[in-house]
mmCIF file of C-alpha atoms and ligand atoms in Angstrom:
data_model
loop_
_atom_site.group_PDB
_atom_site.id
_atom_site.type_symbol
_atom_site.label_atom_id
_atom_site.label_comp_id
_atom_site.label_asym_id
_atom_site.label_seq_id
_atom_site.Cartn_x
_atom_site.Cartn_y
_atom_site.Cartn_z
ATOM 1 C CA MET A 69 5.720 8.750 6.647
ATOM 2 C CA LYS A 70 8.182 6.082 5.591
ATOM 3 C CA ILE A 71 8.865 3.755 8.508
ATOM 4 C CA THR A 72 12.152 1.892 8.689
ATOM 5 C CA GLU A 73 13.380 -0.877 10.937
ATOM 6 C CA GLU A 74 15.332 1.751 12.889
ATOM 7 C CA HIS A 75 12.073 3.528 13.687
ATOM 8 C CA ILE A 76 10.636 0.326 15.114
ATOM 9 C CA GLN A 77 13.753 -0.338 17.177
ATOM 10 C CA GLU A 78 13.669 3.213 18.481
ATOM 11 C CA LEU A 79 10.014 2.804 19.447
ATOM 12 C CA ILE A 80 10.567 -0.463 21.306
ATOM 13 C CA LYS A 81 13.529 1.028 23.138
ATOM 14 C CA GLU A 82 11.427 3.996 24.177
ATOM 15 C CA ILE A 83 8.303 2.199 25.364
ATOM 16 C CA ALA A 84 9.613 -1.139 26.611
ATOM 17 C CA GLY A 85 13.391 -0.942 26.943
ATOM 18 C CA PRO A 86 16.306 -1.971 24.735
ATOM 19 C CA ASP A 87 16.218 -5.583 25.999
ATOM 20 C CA VAL A 88 12.963 -6.166 24.079
ATOM 21 C CA ILE A 89 14.459 -5.218 20.682
ATOM 22 C CA PRO A 90 15.868 -8.697 19.832
ATOM 23 C CA LEU A 91 12.501 -10.277 20.652
ATOM 24 C CA VAL A 92 10.670 -7.899 18.324
ATOM 25 C CA LEU A 93 13.238 -8.373 15.563
ATOM 26 C CA PHE A 94 12.715 -12.130 15.818
ATOM 27 C CA LEU A 95 8.911 -11.900 15.816
ATOM 28 C CA LYS A 96 8.726 -9.358 12.992
ATOM 29 C CA GLY A 97 7.476 -10.844 9.729
ATOM 30 C CA LYS A 98 6.488 -14.136 11.348
ATOM 31 C CA LYS A 99 3.201 -15.446 12.702
ATOM 32 C CA ASN A 100 2.113 -17.397 15.772
ATOM 33 C CA ILE A 101 5.465 -18.062 17.421
ATOM 34 C CA SER A 102 5.234 -20.009 20.664
ATOM 35 C CA GLU A 103 6.788 -18.478 23.747
ATOM 36 C CA PHE A 104 8.885 -21.607 24.188
ATOM 37 C CA LYS A 105 10.394 -21.167 20.758
ATOM 38 C CA LEU A 106 11.036 -17.497 21.543
ATOM 39 C CA ALA A 107 12.764 -18.417 24.796
ATOM 40 C CA GLU A 108 14.898 -20.971 23.018
ATOM 41 C CA LYS A 109 15.880 -18.632 20.164
ATOM 42 C CA LEU A 110 16.675 -15.712 22.461
ATOM 43 C CA LYS A 111 18.354 -17.925 25.071
ATOM 44 C CA LEU A 112 16.079 -16.578 27.814
ATOM 45 C CA GLY A 113 13.736 -18.071 30.370
ATOM 46 C CA VAL A 114 10.074 -18.417 29.395
ATOM 47 C CA ASN A 115 9.073 -16.061 32.212
ATOM 48 C CA GLN A 116 11.503 -13.429 30.977
ATOM 49 C CA VAL A 117 10.038 -13.732 27.497
ATOM 50 C CA ARG A 118 6.491 -13.446 28.873
ATOM 51 C CA ASN A 119 7.442 -10.341 30.815
ATOM 52 C CA MET A 120 8.793 -8.723 27.633
ATOM 53 C CA LEU A 121 5.681 -9.695 25.682
ATOM 54 C CA TYR A 122 3.413 -8.189 28.336
ATOM 55 C CA ARG A 123 5.403 -4.954 28.171
ATOM 56 C CA ILE A 124 4.671 -4.516 24.467
ATOM 57 C CA ASN A 125 1.205 -6.012 24.744
ATOM 58 C CA GLU A 126 0.264 -2.937 26.782
ATOM 59 C CA TYR A 127 0.600 -0.995 23.545
ATOM 60 C CA ASN A 128 -1.253 -3.643 21.504
ATOM 61 C CA LEU A 129 1.929 -4.397 19.593
ATOM 62 C CA VAL A 130 1.482 -8.167 19.895
ATOM 63 C CA HIS A 131 -1.476 -10.499 19.580
ATOM 64 C CA TYR A 132 -1.724 -14.074 20.746
ATOM 65 C CA THR A 133 -3.654 -17.250 20.183
ATOM 66 C CA ARG A 134 -3.519 -20.110 22.642
ATOM 67 C CA LYS A 135 -3.811 -23.841 22.319
ATOM 68 C CA LYS A 136 -4.204 -26.419 25.035
ATOM 69 C CA ASP A 137 -1.364 -28.901 25.246
ATOM 70 C CA LYS A 138 -3.379 -32.123 25.552
ATOM 71 C CA SER A 139 -0.695 -34.199 27.238
ATOM 72 C CA LYS A 140 0.359 -31.563 29.776
ATOM 73 C CA GLY A 141 -3.017 -29.899 30.211
ATOM 74 C CA TRP A 142 -1.768 -26.324 30.065
ATOM 75 C CA TYR A 143 -2.094 -23.588 27.463
ATOM 76 C CA ILE A 144 0.670 -22.622 25.084
ATOM 77 C CA TYR A 145 0.577 -19.057 23.773
ATOM 78 C CA TYR A 146 1.531 -18.180 20.196
ATOM 79 C CA TRP A 147 2.529 -14.603 19.486
ATOM 80 C CA THR A 148 2.417 -12.317 16.450
ATOM 81 C CA PHE A 149 3.918 -8.840 16.218
ATOM 82 C CA ASP A 150 1.539 -6.207 14.813
ATOM 83 C CA GLU A 151 3.688 -4.103 12.510
ATOM 84 C CA ASN A 152 0.809 -1.883 11.433
ATOM 85 C CA GLU A 153 0.031 -1.006 15.027
ATOM 86 C CA ALA A 154 3.722 -0.196 15.536
ATOM 87 C CA LYS A 155 3.647 2.141 12.548
ATOM 88 C CA THR A 156 0.587 3.932 13.863
ATOM 89 C CA LEU A 157 2.192 4.314 17.267
ATOM 90 C CA ILE A 158 5.421 5.671 15.746
ATOM 91 C CA LYS A 159 3.461 8.304 13.845
ATOM 92 C CA ASP A 160 1.362 9.227 16.895
ATOM 93 C CA LEU A 161 4.424 9.689 19.079
ATOM 94 C CA ARG A 162 6.040 11.868 16.447
ATOM 95 C CA ARG A 163 2.948 14.027 16.131
ATOM 96 C CA LYS A 164 2.937 14.506 19.903
ATOM 97 C CA LYS A 165 6.622 15.411 19.856
ATOM 98 C CA LEU A 166 5.955 17.925 17.110
ATOM 99 C CA GLU A 167 3.210 19.521 19.154
ATOM 100 C CA LYS A 168 5.509 19.782 22.176
ATOM 101 C CA LEU A 169 8.229 21.422 20.093
ATOM 102 C CA LYS A 170 5.742 23.927 18.727
ATOM 103 C CA ASN A 171 4.611 24.805 22.242
ATOM 104 C CA LYS A 172 8.230 25.238 23.291
ATOM 105 C CA ILE A 173 8.984 27.568 20.438
ATOM 106 C CA HIS A 174 5.907 29.558 21.317
ATOM 107 C CA THR A 175 7.202 30.037 24.880
ATOM 108 C CA GLU A 176 10.740 30.788 23.757
ATOM 109 C CA THR A 177 9.793 33.437 21.234
ATOM 110 C CA GLY A 178 7.150 34.946 23.488
ATOM 111 C CA GLY A 179 9.281 35.777 26.535
ATOM 112 C CA THR A 180 12.539 37.084 27.938
ATOM 113 C CA PHE A 181 14.644 34.723 30.013
ATOM 114 C CA PHE A 182 17.457 35.095 32.518
ATOM 115 C CA VAL A 183 20.124 32.589 33.489
ATOM 116 C CA CYS A 184 22.743 32.274 36.185
ATOM 117 C CA PRO A 185 26.193 32.485 34.519
ATOM 118 C CA GLU A 186 27.296 29.661 36.854
ATOM 119 C CA GLY A 187 24.700 27.402 35.246
ATOM 120 C CA CYS A 188 22.403 27.006 38.295
ATOM 121 C CA LEU A 189 19.074 28.002 36.808
ATOM 122 C CA ARG A 190 16.971 29.732 34.227
ATOM 123 C CA MET A 191 14.029 32.047 34.957
ATOM 124 C CA ASP A 192 11.463 33.986 33.023
ATOM 125 C CA TYR A 193 11.305 37.744 33.378
ATOM 126 C CA ALA A 194 8.677 37.786 36.183
ATOM 127 C CA ASP A 195 10.554 35.226 38.294
ATOM 128 C CA ALA A 196 13.885 36.983 37.782
ATOM 129 C CA MET A 197 12.386 40.322 38.809
ATOM 130 C CA GLU A 198 10.950 38.740 41.918
ATOM 131 C CA HIS A 199 14.458 37.603 42.887
ATOM 132 C CA ASP A 200 16.005 41.012 42.063
ATOM 133 C CA PHE A 201 17.857 39.416 39.113
ATOM 134 C CA VAL A 202 20.086 37.448 41.469
ATOM 135 C CA CYS A 203 20.550 33.653 41.461
ATOM 136 C CA LYS A 204 18.748 32.174 44.442
ATOM 137 C CA GLU A 205 21.200 29.260 44.520
ATOM 138 C CA CYS A 206 24.556 31.043 44.490
ATOM 139 C CA GLY A 207 23.828 34.772 44.589
ATOM 140 C CA THR A 208 25.442 35.609 41.249
ATOM 141 C CA LYS A 209 23.839 38.353 39.162
ATOM 142 C CA LEU A 210 21.593 36.900 36.448
ATOM 143 C CA VAL A 211 22.162 37.674 32.782
ATOM 144 C CA GLN A 212 19.647 37.869 30.003
ATOM 145 C CA LEU A 213 19.564 34.711 27.912
ATOM 146 C CA ASP A 214 20.184 34.860 24.228
ATOM 147 C CA ASN A 215 17.899 32.026 23.091
ATOM 148 C CA GLN A 216 18.234 32.629 19.352
ATOM 149 C CA LYS A 217 20.371 29.526 18.878
ATOM 150 C CA TYR A 218 17.922 27.437 20.876
ATOM 151 C CA ILE A 219 14.988 28.759 18.850
ATOM 152 C CA TYR A 220 16.891 27.997 15.666
ATOM 153 C CA SER A 221 17.529 24.410 16.769
ATOM 154 C CA LEU A 222 13.866 23.999 17.761
ATOM 155 C CA ASN A 223 12.835 25.240 14.340
ATOM 156 C CA GLN A 224 15.205 22.773 12.695
ATOM 157 C CA GLN A 225 13.756 19.894 14.689
ATOM 158 C CA ILE A 226 10.218 20.950 13.765
ATOM 159 C CA LYS A 227 11.147 21.143 10.114
ATOM 160 C CA GLU A 228 12.724 17.691 10.134
ATOM 161 C CA LEU A 229 9.778 16.106 11.921
ATOM 162 C CA GLU A 230 7.264 17.707 9.595
ATOM 163 C CA GLU A 231 9.211 16.540 6.557
ATOM 164 C CA GLU A 232 9.414 13.027 7.963
ATOM 165 C CA LEU A 233 5.692 12.917 8.737
ATOM 166 C CA ASN A 234 4.760 14.276 5.323
ATOM 167 C CA THR A 235 6.878 11.847 3.321
ATOM 168 C CA PRO A 236 4.539 9.308 1.731
ATOM 169 C CA GLU A 237 5.216 5.629 2.088
ATOM 170 C CA PRO A 238 5.140 4.129 -1.410
ATOM 171 C CA GLU A 239 7.683 1.365 -0.922
ATOM 172 C CA ILE A 240 5.469 -1.249 0.698
ATOM 173 C CA LYS A 241 2.974 -1.162 -2.161
ATOM 174 C CA VAL A 242 5.761 -1.737 -4.657
ATOM 175 C CA LYS A 243 7.111 -4.585 -2.553
ATOM 176 C CA ARG A 244 3.663 -6.158 -2.365
ATOM 177 C CA THR A 245 3.188 -5.955 -6.131
ATOM 178 C CA VAL A 246 6.589 -7.517 -6.728
ATOM 179 C CA LYS A 247 5.698 -10.294 -4.304
ATOM 180 C CA LYS A 248 2.383 -10.893 -6.058
ATOM 181 C CA VAL A 249 4.055 -11.048 -9.474
ATOM 182 C CA THR A 250 6.630 -13.578 -8.254
ATOM 183 C CA LYS A 251 3.872 -15.676 -6.709
ATOM 184 C CA ILE A 252 1.901 -15.698 -9.969
ATOM 185 C CA LYS A 253 5.043 -16.607 -11.925
ATOM 186 C CA GLN A 254 5.676 -19.509 -9.563
ATOM 187 C CA LYS A 255 2.094 -20.697 -10.003
ATOM 188 C CA ILE A 256 2.425 -20.582 -13.798
ATOM 189 C CA LYS A 257 5.647 -22.597 -13.582
ATOM 190 C CA LYS A 258 3.934 -25.219 -11.437
ATOM 191 C CA ALA A 259 0.911 -25.336 -13.716
ATOM 192 C CA LYS A 260 3.148 -25.797 -16.780
ATOM 193 C CA LYS A 261 4.854 -28.733 -15.102
ATOM 194 C CA ILE A 262 1.497 -30.373 -14.548
ATOM 195 C CA ILE A 263 0.021 -29.489 -17.940
ATOM 196 C CA LYS A 264 2.958 -30.644 -20.071
ATOM 197 C CA PRO A 265 2.797 -34.366 -19.190
ATOM 198 C CA ILE A 266 -0.983 -34.275 -19.511
ATOM 199 C CA ALA A 267 -0.711 -32.761 -22.983
ATOM 200 C CA LYS A 268 1.805 -35.425 -23.995
ATOM 201 C CA LYS A 269 -0.467 -38.138 -22.653
ATOM 202 C CA LYS A 270 -3.402 -36.650 -24.570
ATOM 203 C CA LYS A 271 -1.421 -36.646 -27.816
ATOM 204 C CA ARG A 272 -0.435 -40.252 -27.257
ATOM 205 C CA ILE A 273 -4.035 -41.276 -26.629
ATOM 206 C CA ILE A 274 -5.293 -39.395 -29.670
ATOM 207 C CA ARG A 275 -2.632 -41.022 -31.821
ATOM 208 C CA LYS A 276 -3.607 -44.438 -30.471
ATOM 209 C CA ILE A 277 -7.290 -43.824 -31.143
ATOM 210 C CA SER A 278 -6.730 -42.586 -34.692
ATOM 211 C CA LYS A 279 -4.479 -45.557 -35.319
ATOM 212 C CA ASN A 280 -7.247 -47.851 -34.100
ATOM 213 C CA ILE A 281 -9.795 -46.091 -36.297
ATOM 214 C CA ARG A 282 -7.535 -46.374 -39.310
ATOM 215 C CA SER A 283 -6.893 -50.076 -38.746
ATOM 216 C CA LYS A 284 -10.617 -50.682 -38.227
ATOM 217 C CA LYS A 285 -11.389 -48.829 -41.450
ATOM 218 C CA ARG A 286 -8.997 -51.085 -43.312
ATOM 219 C CA LYS A 287 -10.809 -54.134 -41.955
HETATM 220 ZN ZN1 LIG B 53 23.791 30.500 40.404
#
């Protein structure tokens, strides 16, 4: 499954609330950010920031290291967002959703349902029979539900989820390779800068030495 930034935002909204999204977006791609820096960047109190971090820490989405502030004597916590854990969680939640949808479709296709035309309730055949096919809320006669459209929409959702889950995620590998190549190129550039002057120096020294040898030979 290919996981986008939207997926991560959706996940954070679902498990911790929309207020935690900016915090995650700030942490993402960085390492060991102090809670004081987070509070400053997000214009929030440190306690508010801690509360948000604890909410996502319950799902192991953040890790921390701590260092003692020698002058003040207390610990400062430095946080890192675990993107891989987020990806795993996104996939797990989708698999669970898929399972639920499949169960639903099983129920829908396997039974006959009745609804109150006034919109009060929905019952399966046994329940409806027990109530003489009359709504127990308003007394209106129940009608048989045509759930074909609902089944169709469930099927569509299942199809989409399955497609999403089965799509491989090649992009990150490509990105990593590109990153590696640029890093190597930068290293070569640096090395060339260092090597060039050395080579020049070498040439100069060799020239000097051969000059010396020649002059000594003449003597
Ligand atoms: Zn009713």
